[in-house]
mmCIF file of C-alpha atoms and ligand atoms in Angstrom:
data_model
loop_
_atom_site.group_PDB
_atom_site.id
_atom_site.type_symbol
_atom_site.label_atom_id
_atom_site.label_comp_id
_atom_site.label_asym_id
_atom_site.label_seq_id
_atom_site.Cartn_x
_atom_site.Cartn_y
_atom_site.Cartn_z
ATOM 1 C CA MET A 649 -11.589 -29.355 -12.454
ATOM 2 C CA THR A 650 -8.462 -28.177 -11.103
ATOM 3 C CA ASP A 651 -8.037 -26.030 -7.494
ATOM 4 C CA ALA A 652 -6.814 -23.468 -10.151
ATOM 5 C CA SER A 653 -9.915 -23.166 -12.183
ATOM 6 C CA GLU A 654 -11.921 -23.255 -9.293
ATOM 7 C CA LEU A 655 -10.212 -20.381 -7.835
ATOM 8 C CA TYR A 656 -10.899 -18.706 -11.295
ATOM 9 C CA GLN A 657 -14.441 -19.620 -11.206
ATOM 10 C CA SER A 658 -14.919 -17.817 -7.747
ATOM 11 C CA LEU A 659 -13.129 -15.060 -8.406
ATOM 12 C CA ILE A 660 -14.743 -13.978 -11.412
ATOM 13 C CA LEU A 661 -17.700 -14.594 -9.694
ATOM 14 C CA ASP A 662 -17.124 -12.883 -6.904
ATOM 15 C CA HIS A 663 -16.256 -9.661 -8.765
ATOM 16 C CA ASN A 664 -18.653 -9.941 -11.221
ATOM 17 C CA ARG A 665 -21.190 -10.061 -8.575
ATOM 18 C CA ALA A 666 -19.915 -7.055 -6.359
ATOM 19 C CA PRO A 667 -17.106 -5.262 -8.402
ATOM 20 C CA ARG A 668 -14.843 -3.286 -6.774
ATOM 21 C CA ASN A 669 -14.809 0.551 -7.108
ATOM 22 C CA PHE A 670 -17.863 0.345 -9.621
ATOM 23 C CA ARG A 671 -18.892 3.990 -9.575
ATOM 24 C CA ALA A 672 -19.135 7.124 -11.780
ATOM 25 C CA MET A 673 -16.198 9.739 -10.590
ATOM 26 C CA GLU A 674 -16.845 13.272 -10.049
ATOM 27 C CA GLN A 675 -14.265 15.589 -11.097
ATOM 28 C CA PRO A 676 -11.661 12.812 -12.858
ATOM 29 C CA ASP A 677 -8.602 13.898 -13.543
ATOM 30 C CA ARG A 678 -8.717 11.427 -16.704
ATOM 31 C CA SER A 679 -11.064 9.231 -18.037
ATOM 32 C CA ALA A 680 -11.708 6.912 -21.091
ATOM 33 C CA GLU A 681 -14.036 4.475 -22.722
ATOM 34 C CA GLY A 682 -13.614 1.021 -24.002
ATOM 35 C CA TYR A 683 -15.778 -1.184 -26.239
ATOM 36 C CA ASN A 684 -15.326 -4.998 -26.949
ATOM 37 C CA PRO A 685 -17.329 -5.177 -30.320
ATOM 38 C CA LEU A 686 -16.930 -9.320 -30.559
ATOM 39 C CA CYS A 687 -18.921 -9.647 -26.962
ATOM 40 C CA GLY A 688 -20.566 -6.235 -26.522
ATOM 41 C CA ASP A 689 -18.744 -5.205 -23.505
ATOM 42 C CA GLN A 690 -18.497 -1.590 -22.690
ATOM 43 C CA LEU A 691 -17.179 0.514 -19.981
ATOM 44 C CA LYS A 692 -15.743 3.372 -18.527
ATOM 45 C CA VAL A 693 -12.549 4.227 -16.602
ATOM 46 C CA TRP A 694 -12.077 7.285 -14.465
ATOM 47 C CA LEU A 695 -8.743 8.103 -12.686
ATOM 48 C CA LYS A 696 -7.989 10.336 -9.956
ATOM 49 C CA LEU A 697 -4.424 11.621 -9.596
ATOM 50 C CA ASP A 698 -2.191 12.585 -7.017
ATOM 51 C CA GLY A 699 1.081 14.037 -9.030
ATOM 52 C CA ASP A 700 2.008 10.933 -11.091
ATOM 53 C CA ARG A 701 0.179 8.329 -8.487
ATOM 54 C CA ILE A 702 -3.508 6.886 -9.074
ATOM 55 C CA ALA A 703 -4.898 8.362 -6.134
ATOM 56 C CA ASP A 704 -8.435 7.088 -7.119
ATOM 57 C CA VAL A 705 -9.820 4.888 -9.809
ATOM 58 C CA SER A 706 -13.218 3.635 -10.581
ATOM 59 C CA PHE A 707 -14.937 2.157 -13.225
ATOM 60 C CA GLN A 708 -18.261 1.762 -15.004
ATOM 61 C CA GLY A 709 -20.024 -0.476 -17.630
ATOM 62 C CA SER A 710 -21.756 -3.478 -19.173
ATOM 63 C CA GLY A 711 -20.539 -6.731 -20.024
ATOM 64 C CA CYS A 712 -19.377 -10.308 -19.808
ATOM 65 C CA ALA A 713 -18.291 -11.532 -16.173
ATOM 66 C CA ILE A 714 -14.907 -11.698 -17.323
ATOM 67 C CA SER A 715 -14.867 -7.978 -18.559
ATOM 68 C CA LYS A 716 -16.679 -6.826 -15.143
ATOM 69 C CA ALA A 717 -14.390 -9.046 -12.733
ATOM 70 C CA SER A 718 -11.091 -8.283 -14.769
ATOM 71 C CA ALA A 719 -11.709 -4.484 -14.286
ATOM 72 C CA SER A 720 -12.879 -4.692 -10.860
ATOM 73 C CA LEU A 721 -9.323 -6.598 -9.881
ATOM 74 C CA MET A 722 -7.517 -3.942 -12.097
ATOM 75 C CA THR A 723 -8.917 -0.929 -10.118
ATOM 76 C CA THR A 724 -7.807 -2.931 -6.670
ATOM 77 C CA ALA A 725 -4.288 -3.702 -8.425
ATOM 78 C CA VAL A 726 -3.803 -0.120 -9.667
ATOM 79 C CA LYS A 727 -4.821 1.928 -6.953
ATOM 80 C CA GLY A 728 -1.894 3.603 -5.532
ATOM 81 C CA LYS A 729 0.390 2.986 -7.894
ATOM 82 C CA THR A 730 2.200 5.335 -10.061
ATOM 83 C CA LEU A 731 1.285 5.623 -13.752
ATOM 84 C CA ALA A 732 4.876 3.997 -14.545
ATOM 85 C CA GLU A 733 4.176 1.228 -12.321
ATOM 86 C CA ALA A 734 0.200 0.797 -13.889
ATOM 87 C CA GLY A 735 1.619 1.122 -17.376
ATOM 88 C CA LYS A 736 4.136 -1.844 -16.273
ATOM 89 C CA MET A 737 1.438 -3.994 -14.906
ATOM 90 C CA PHE A 738 -0.478 -3.081 -18.017
ATOM 91 C CA ASP A 739 2.087 -4.634 -20.242
ATOM 92 C CA SER A 740 2.739 -7.547 -18.102
ATOM 93 C CA PHE A 741 -1.161 -8.354 -18.255
ATOM 94 C CA HIS A 742 -1.344 -7.985 -21.561
ATOM 95 C CA ARG A 743 1.701 -10.338 -22.128
ATOM 96 C CA MET A 744 -0.257 -12.975 -19.753
ATOM 97 C CA VAL A 745 -3.245 -13.108 -21.388
ATOM 98 C CA THR A 746 -2.033 -13.159 -25.128
ATOM 99 C CA GLY A 747 0.293 -15.977 -23.735
ATOM 100 C CA ALA A 748 3.472 -13.872 -25.122
ATOM 101 C CA GLY A 749 5.045 -14.726 -21.699
ATOM 102 C CA GLY A 750 7.811 -12.654 -19.977
ATOM 103 C CA PRO A 751 8.010 -11.598 -16.358
ATOM 104 C CA ALA A 752 4.828 -10.825 -14.484
ATOM 105 C CA ASP A 753 6.394 -10.385 -11.224
ATOM 106 C CA ASP A 754 4.767 -7.119 -10.352
ATOM 107 C CA LEU A 755 1.330 -8.341 -11.093
ATOM 108 C CA PRO A 756 -1.004 -9.302 -7.800
ATOM 109 C CA SER A 757 -1.567 -12.865 -7.615
ATOM 110 C CA LYS A 758 -4.903 -12.492 -7.940
ATOM 111 C CA LEU A 759 -4.715 -11.625 -11.796
ATOM 112 C CA ALA A 760 -3.069 -14.850 -12.614
ATOM 113 C CA VAL A 761 -6.830 -15.982 -12.585
ATOM 114 C CA PHE A 762 -7.173 -14.281 -16.183
ATOM 115 C CA ALA A 763 -3.851 -16.525 -17.292
ATOM 116 C CA GLY A 764 -6.620 -18.912 -18.449
ATOM 117 C CA VAL A 765 -7.963 -16.990 -21.280
ATOM 118 C CA ARG A 766 -5.018 -17.453 -23.474
ATOM 119 C CA GLU A 767 -6.652 -20.549 -24.262
ATOM 120 C CA PHE A 768 -9.730 -18.635 -25.359
ATOM 121 C CA PRO A 769 -8.750 -16.065 -28.128
ATOM 122 C CA ALA A 770 -12.152 -14.307 -28.134
ATOM 123 C CA ARG A 771 -11.901 -13.865 -24.294
ATOM 124 C CA VAL A 772 -8.672 -12.280 -24.304
ATOM 125 C CA LYS A 773 -10.328 -9.020 -25.609
ATOM 126 C CA CYS A 774 -13.097 -9.377 -22.481
ATOM 127 C CA ALA A 775 -10.136 -9.741 -20.186
ATOM 128 C CA SER A 776 -8.017 -6.815 -21.486
ATOM 129 C CA LEU A 777 -10.854 -4.227 -22.380
ATOM 130 C CA ALA A 778 -10.874 -2.410 -18.814
ATOM 131 C CA TRP A 779 -6.489 -2.272 -19.002
ATOM 132 C CA HIS A 780 -7.073 -0.803 -22.679
ATOM 133 C CA ALA A 781 -9.176 1.998 -21.052
ATOM 134 C CA LEU A 782 -6.978 2.320 -18.401
ATOM 135 C CA SER A 783 -4.227 2.824 -20.720
ATOM 136 C CA SER A 784 -6.171 5.200 -22.823
ATOM 137 C CA ALA A 785 -7.033 7.229 -19.692
ATOM 138 C CA MET A 786 -3.485 7.310 -18.386
ATOM 139 C CA HIS A 787 -2.255 8.869 -21.934
ATOM 140 C CA ALA A 788 -5.571 10.985 -22.165
ATOM 141 C CA PRO A 789 -5.239 14.939 -21.510
ATOM 142 C CA ASP A 790 -6.170 15.848 -18.068
ATOM 143 C CA THR A 791 -10.181 16.302 -18.457
ATOM 144 C CA ALA A 792 -10.152 20.398 -17.886
ATOM 145 C CA SER A 793 -12.186 21.169 -20.460
ATOM 146 C CA PRO A 794 -15.290 19.621 -20.851
ATOM 147 C CA GLY A 795 -15.728 19.191 -24.422
ATOM 148 C CA ALA A 796 -12.160 17.233 -24.205
ATOM 149 C CA THR A 797 -12.329 13.356 -25.668
ATOM 150 C CA SER A 798 -10.015 10.840 -25.837
ATOM 151 C CA SER A 799 -9.177 9.375 -28.922
HETATM 152 ZN ZN1 ZN B 212 -16.975 -10.173 -22.891
#
């Protein structure tokens, strides 16, 4: 075991055990759900916006440790960021976990723990599920009407 994999383990275990921003949000501006049928992970992401800035973000769901830890770390990473900044982080994160390469300077260093999943293709969807839901929420119409659904 290397130091890096121990860090990976402890961060993921910590965020799985005590996920940050793990709550439903009342009166969100945006929301979206994500489902990973390969593993059975499902979660919902809520956003509260202040202009084009993410004033608050939360999630709830059930799934494997990687999906929950990734969602937890994602919420801590994008809170306070603009939608454009969060979109770039999603791109960087996706490139990192799929091994596509490219710069990831805009990602907090903690997110680098998920670089290891590129070795395990089945786990890539677990790690990126929350980010896909975030992206869906960012592109969803405002949840002004109760009947509104996101694609
Ligand atoms: Zn999973």
